[in-house]
Amino acid sequence: EDQVTQSPEALRLQEGESSSLNCSYTVSGLRGLFWYRQDPGKGPEFLFTLYSAGEEKEKERLKATLTKKESFLHITAPKPEDSATYLCAVMGEGAQKLVFGQGTRLTINP
Amino acid sequence: EAGVAQSPRYKIIEKRQSVAFWCNPISGHATLYWYQQILGQGPKLLIQFQNNGVVDDSQLPKDRFSAERLKGVDSTLKIQPAKLEDSAVYLCASSPDGNYGYTFGSGTRLTVV
């Protein structure tokens, strides 16, 4: 069974203080690893898809990386508007569904 | 491009009552998903449709939950009778072909009292 574990559960940073969120996964053949952002009262919003180990993708202050066992979401010089819950999900071979982790709730204080 | 529409946004019911949620996916998207997100947890798949056929309903509590997707477009999810543990946000998502490009709606927040 595909599994995703995210850490930490919650993270509080000062504005400009860089950090990383972790997503560890177990999957029978990775088709894709997905990062989503979720704001309170809204549905998840797509950020990145990573397909193979060594791949990296960037968007503004966010950079996602992938190894064979885990993915990191690096946040550089974050701003208060980056505050949200970040969700990681995997899609395994032969599947057309996403299996999500429990999310990391990120708070950036001004 | 219009997004995934869901209604209602909020619903409060008493336990043992019934409730229904509605989802209108992005036009042309063949695959539709219903996810349940309990507070503080990640979304969990309840059911997946490809056009109007069910692909995966292995985690749907079939004794109380039902879903349909008539004509391969809109979908409804029903709970009857509701339990306290059904309190959650019910998210609908659609995808062109079920592989990539998921788009989520804003969800329906259900509170069972």
Tab-separated table of C-alpha atoms in Angstrom:
chain	number	residue	atom	x	y	z
A	1	GLU	CA	0.000	0.000	0.000
A	2	ASP	CA	1.314	3.436	-0.954
A	3	GLN	CA	2.144	5.653	2.040
A	4	VAL	CA	3.223	9.250	2.531
A	5	THR	CA	4.532	10.799	5.752
A	6	GLN	CA	5.221	14.499	6.089
A	7	SER	CA	7.296	16.287	8.712
A	8	PRO	CA	7.129	18.425	10.672
A	9	GLU	CA	3.377	18.621	11.288
A	10	ALA	CA	3.678	22.349	11.926
A	11	LEU	CA	6.455	24.870	11.385
A	12	ARG	CA	6.619	28.472	12.457
A	13	LEU	CA	9.264	30.737	10.874
A	14	GLN	CA	10.151	34.382	10.890
A	15	GLU	CA	9.891	36.252	7.604
A	16	GLY	CA	13.099	35.669	5.651
A	17	GLU	CA	14.050	32.532	7.602
A	18	SER	CA	14.614	29.715	5.089
A	19	SER	CA	13.713	26.090	5.862
A	20	SER	CA	12.651	22.773	4.353
A	21	LEU	CA	9.612	20.507	4.587
A	22	ASN	CA	10.040	16.747	4.281
A	23	CYS	CA	7.904	14.144	2.522
A	24	SER	CA	8.859	10.482	2.916
A	25	TYR	CA	7.074	7.980	0.720
A	26	THR	CA	6.646	4.278	0.044
A	27	VAL	CA	5.183	3.404	-3.329
A	28	SER	CA	5.230	0.478	-5.713
A	29	GLY	CA	6.700	2.250	-8.717
A	30	LEU	CA	6.515	6.037	-8.625
A	31	ARG	CA	4.626	7.667	-11.471
A	32	GLY	CA	4.750	11.094	-9.898
A	33	LEU	CA	5.180	12.997	-6.630
A	34	PHE	CA	2.990	16.045	-6.225
A	35	TRP	CA	3.164	19.118	-3.987
A	36	TYR	CA	0.052	21.139	-3.267
A	37	ARG	CA	-0.621	24.266	-1.249
A	38	GLN	CA	-3.868	24.537	0.730
A	39	ASP	CA	-5.169	27.763	2.232
A	40	PRO	CA	-7.861	27.691	4.956
A	41	GLY	CA	-11.315	27.075	3.519
A	42	LYS	CA	-9.977	26.247	0.058
A	43	GLY	CA	-9.115	23.170	-1.933
A	44	PRO	CA	-5.514	22.121	-2.622
A	45	GLU	CA	-3.735	24.186	-5.274
A	46	PHE	CA	-1.165	22.456	-7.489
A	47	LEU	CA	2.475	23.494	-7.139
A	48	PHE	CA	4.810	20.846	-8.655
A	49	THR	CA	5.036	17.350	-10.060
A	50	LEU	CA	8.343	15.445	-9.837
A	51	TYR	CA	8.806	12.221	-11.779
A	52	SER	CA	12.269	10.811	-11.085
A	53	ALA	CA	15.046	10.941	-8.485
A	54	GLY	CA	17.335	13.914	-8.917
A	55	GLU	CA	14.665	16.093	-10.451
A	56	GLU	CA	14.191	19.639	-9.126
A	57	LYS	CA	11.546	22.271	-9.823
A	58	GLU	CA	11.297	25.892	-8.722
A	59	LYS	CA	8.551	28.461	-8.420
A	60	GLU	CA	9.265	31.829	-6.847
A	61	ARG	CA	10.558	31.118	-3.306
A	62	LEU	CA	9.801	27.378	-3.499
A	63	LYS	CA	12.024	24.577	-4.757
A	64	ALA	CA	11.041	20.909	-4.723
A	65	THR	CA	13.565	18.067	-4.918
A	66	LEU	CA	13.155	14.300	-5.163
A	67	THR	CA	15.153	11.235	-4.112
A	68	LYS	CA	14.125	7.572	-4.245
A	69	LYS	CA	12.665	7.740	-0.741
A	70	GLU	CA	11.748	11.341	-0.040
A	71	SER	CA	11.055	14.800	-1.351
A	72	PHE	CA	11.884	18.171	0.107
A	73	LEU	CA	10.125	21.472	-0.347
A	74	HIS	CA	12.666	24.207	0.278
A	75	ILE	CA	11.366	27.658	1.111
A	76	THR	CA	13.847	30.499	0.651
A	77	ALA	CA	13.328	33.860	2.374
A	78	PRO	CA	9.626	33.202	2.988
A	79	LYS	CA	7.003	35.925	3.274
A	80	PRO	CA	3.800	35.926	5.372
A	81	GLU	CA	1.778	35.126	2.240
A	82	ASP	CA	3.569	31.767	2.058
A	83	SER	CA	1.668	30.714	5.185
A	84	ALA	CA	-0.472	27.679	4.285
A	85	THR	CA	-0.652	23.915	4.644
A	86	TYR	CA	1.641	22.127	2.194
A	87	LEU	CA	0.500	18.685	1.056
A	88	CYS	CA	2.595	15.984	-0.570
A	89	ALA	CA	1.026	13.162	-2.588
A	90	VAL	CA	2.184	10.212	-4.690
A	91	MET	CA	0.743	8.355	-7.647
A	92	GLY	CA	1.929	4.776	-7.986
A	93	GLU	CA	2.260	2.491	-10.979
A	94	GLY	CA	-1.047	1.358	-12.383
A	95	ALA	CA	-2.948	3.904	-10.297
A	96	GLN	CA	-4.800	7.026	-11.285
A	97	LYS	CA	-5.267	8.382	-7.791
A	98	LEU	CA	-3.246	10.529	-5.416
A	99	VAL	CA	-2.308	9.273	-1.933
A	100	PHE	CA	-1.727	12.239	0.355
A	101	GLY	CA	0.339	12.825	3.456
A	102	GLN	CA	-1.135	14.632	6.429
A	103	GLY	CA	0.404	17.967	5.468
A	104	THR	CA	2.728	20.504	7.074
A	105	ARG	CA	1.103	23.650	8.437
A	106	LEU	CA	3.537	26.514	7.755
A	107	THR	CA	3.231	29.890	9.474
A	108	ILE	CA	5.462	32.823	8.519
A	109	ASN	CA	5.516	35.635	11.061
A	110	PRO	CA	6.253	39.171	9.844
B	1	GLU	CA	-11.172	28.081	-17.721
B	2	ALA	CA	-13.832	27.656	-15.058
B	3	GLY	CA	-12.751	25.631	-12.056
B	4	VAL	CA	-14.387	22.737	-10.245
B	5	ALA	CA	-17.662	23.902	-8.700
B	6	GLN	CA	-19.005	22.423	-5.475
B	7	SER	CA	-22.108	23.113	-3.423
B	8	PRO	CA	-23.092	23.736	-0.766
B	9	ARG	CA	-20.014	25.318	0.857
B	10	TYR	CA	-21.164	24.462	4.367
B	11	LYS	CA	-23.686	22.053	5.846
B	12	ILE	CA	-24.655	21.297	9.437
B	13	ILE	CA	-26.855	18.268	10.120
B	14	GLU	CA	-27.779	16.082	13.044
B	15	LYS	CA	-26.512	12.520	13.264
B	16	ARG	CA	-28.656	9.972	11.468
B	17	GLN	CA	-29.858	12.604	8.971
B	18	SER	CA	-28.987	12.421	5.270
B	19	VAL	CA	-27.010	14.910	3.186
B	20	ALA	CA	-25.964	15.319	-0.444
B	21	PHE	CA	-23.104	17.192	-2.058
B	22	TRP	CA	-22.847	18.262	-5.678
B	23	CYS	CA	-19.822	18.670	-7.952
B	24	ASN	CA	-19.488	20.088	-11.460
B	25	PRO	CA	-16.029	19.279	-12.887
B	26	ILE	CA	-14.030	21.213	-15.456
B	27	SER	CA	-15.608	20.814	-18.872
B	28	GLY	CA	-14.145	17.888	-20.770
B	29	HIS	CA	-12.493	16.256	-17.769
B	30	ALA	CA	-13.200	12.538	-17.942
B	31	THR	CA	-12.021	11.633	-14.434
B	32	LEU	CA	-13.736	12.824	-11.264
B	33	TYR	CA	-12.734	12.149	-7.666
B	34	TRP	CA	-14.336	12.612	-4.266
B	35	TYR	CA	-11.922	13.000	-1.348
B	36	GLN	CA	-12.659	13.267	2.377
B	37	GLN	CA	-10.418	15.549	4.437
B	38	ILE	CA	-10.773	15.329	8.202
B	39	LEU	CA	-9.415	18.309	10.139
B	40	GLY	CA	-5.636	18.127	10.453
B	41	GLN	CA	-5.298	15.271	7.960
B	42	GLY	CA	-4.562	14.956	4.271
B	43	PRO	CA	-7.326	14.167	1.774
B	44	LYS	CA	-8.372	10.505	1.494
B	45	LEU	CA	-9.884	9.143	-1.705
B	46	LEU	CA	-13.485	7.954	-1.424
B	47	ILE	CA	-14.361	7.229	-5.048
B	48	GLN	CA	-13.007	7.719	-8.557
B	49	PHE	CA	-15.113	7.915	-11.730
B	50	GLN	CA	-13.923	7.610	-15.311
B	51	ASN	CA	-16.717	9.189	-17.362
B	52	ASN	CA	-19.797	7.684	-15.682
B	53	GLY	CA	-18.182	4.436	-14.537
B	54	VAL	CA	-16.637	3.719	-11.133
B	55	VAL	CA	-12.892	2.982	-11.233
B	56	ASP	CA	-12.106	2.785	-7.505
B	57	ASP	CA	-14.503	2.834	-4.560
B	58	SER	CA	-12.487	0.616	-2.247
B	59	GLN	CA	-12.440	3.190	0.570
B	60	LEU	CA	-16.061	4.274	0.295
B	61	PRO	CA	-18.157	3.180	3.324
B	62	LYS	CA	-20.841	1.681	1.156
B	63	ASP	CA	-23.266	1.031	4.000
B	64	ARG	CA	-23.847	4.777	4.311
B	65	PHE	CA	-22.115	6.550	1.396
B	66	SER	CA	-23.197	6.507	-2.236
B	67	ALA	CA	-22.115	8.452	-5.285
B	68	GLU	CA	-23.150	8.752	-8.876
B	69	ARG	CA	-22.002	10.552	-11.972
B	70	LEU	CA	-24.838	10.744	-14.434
B	71	LYS	CA	-23.967	11.330	-18.087
B	72	GLY	CA	-20.289	11.528	-17.179
B	73	VAL	CA	-20.475	15.162	-16.067
B	74	ASP	CA	-21.897	16.289	-12.695
B	75	SER	CA	-21.607	14.100	-9.641
B	76	THR	CA	-23.393	13.801	-6.317
B	77	LEU	CA	-22.132	12.231	-3.097
B	78	LYS	CA	-24.689	11.195	-0.488
B	79	ILE	CA	-24.395	10.158	3.129
B	80	GLN	CA	-27.308	8.344	4.787
B	81	PRO	CA	-27.402	8.121	7.757
B	82	ALA	CA	-24.636	10.490	8.870
B	83	LYS	CA	-22.412	9.790	11.862
B	84	LEU	CA	-20.408	12.213	13.983
B	85	GLU	CA	-17.165	10.911	12.460
B	86	ASP	CA	-18.340	12.011	9.000
B	87	SER	CA	-17.609	15.623	9.971
B	88	ALA	CA	-15.010	16.671	7.384
B	89	VAL	CA	-14.433	18.640	4.212
B	90	TYR	CA	-15.549	16.791	1.093
B	91	LEU	CA	-13.393	17.727	-1.874
B	92	CYS	CA	-14.177	17.081	-5.504
B	93	ALA	CA	-11.383	17.012	-8.080
B	94	SER	CA	-11.270	16.428	-11.818
B	95	SER	CA	-8.586	15.498	-14.318
B	96	PRO	CA	-8.546	15.290	-18.121
B	97	ASP	CA	-7.594	11.604	-18.121
B	98	GLY	CA	-6.849	10.559	-14.550
B	99	ASN	CA	-3.116	10.709	-14.950
B	100	TYR	CA	-2.100	14.268	-14.197
B	101	GLY	CA	-3.548	17.738	-14.047
B	102	TYR	CA	-5.800	17.369	-11.018
B	103	THR	CA	-7.872	20.449	-10.144
B	104	PHE	CA	-9.678	20.605	-6.813
B	105	GLY	CA	-12.834	22.439	-5.878
B	106	SER	CA	-13.112	24.487	-2.672
B	107	GLY	CA	-14.948	21.689	-0.896
B	108	THR	CA	-18.047	21.285	1.239
B	109	ARG	CA	-17.509	21.497	4.994
B	110	LEU	CA	-19.858	19.068	6.760
B	111	THR	CA	-20.496	19.262	10.480
B	112	VAL	CA	-22.513	16.447	12.060
B	113	VAL	CA	-23.870	17.270	15.535
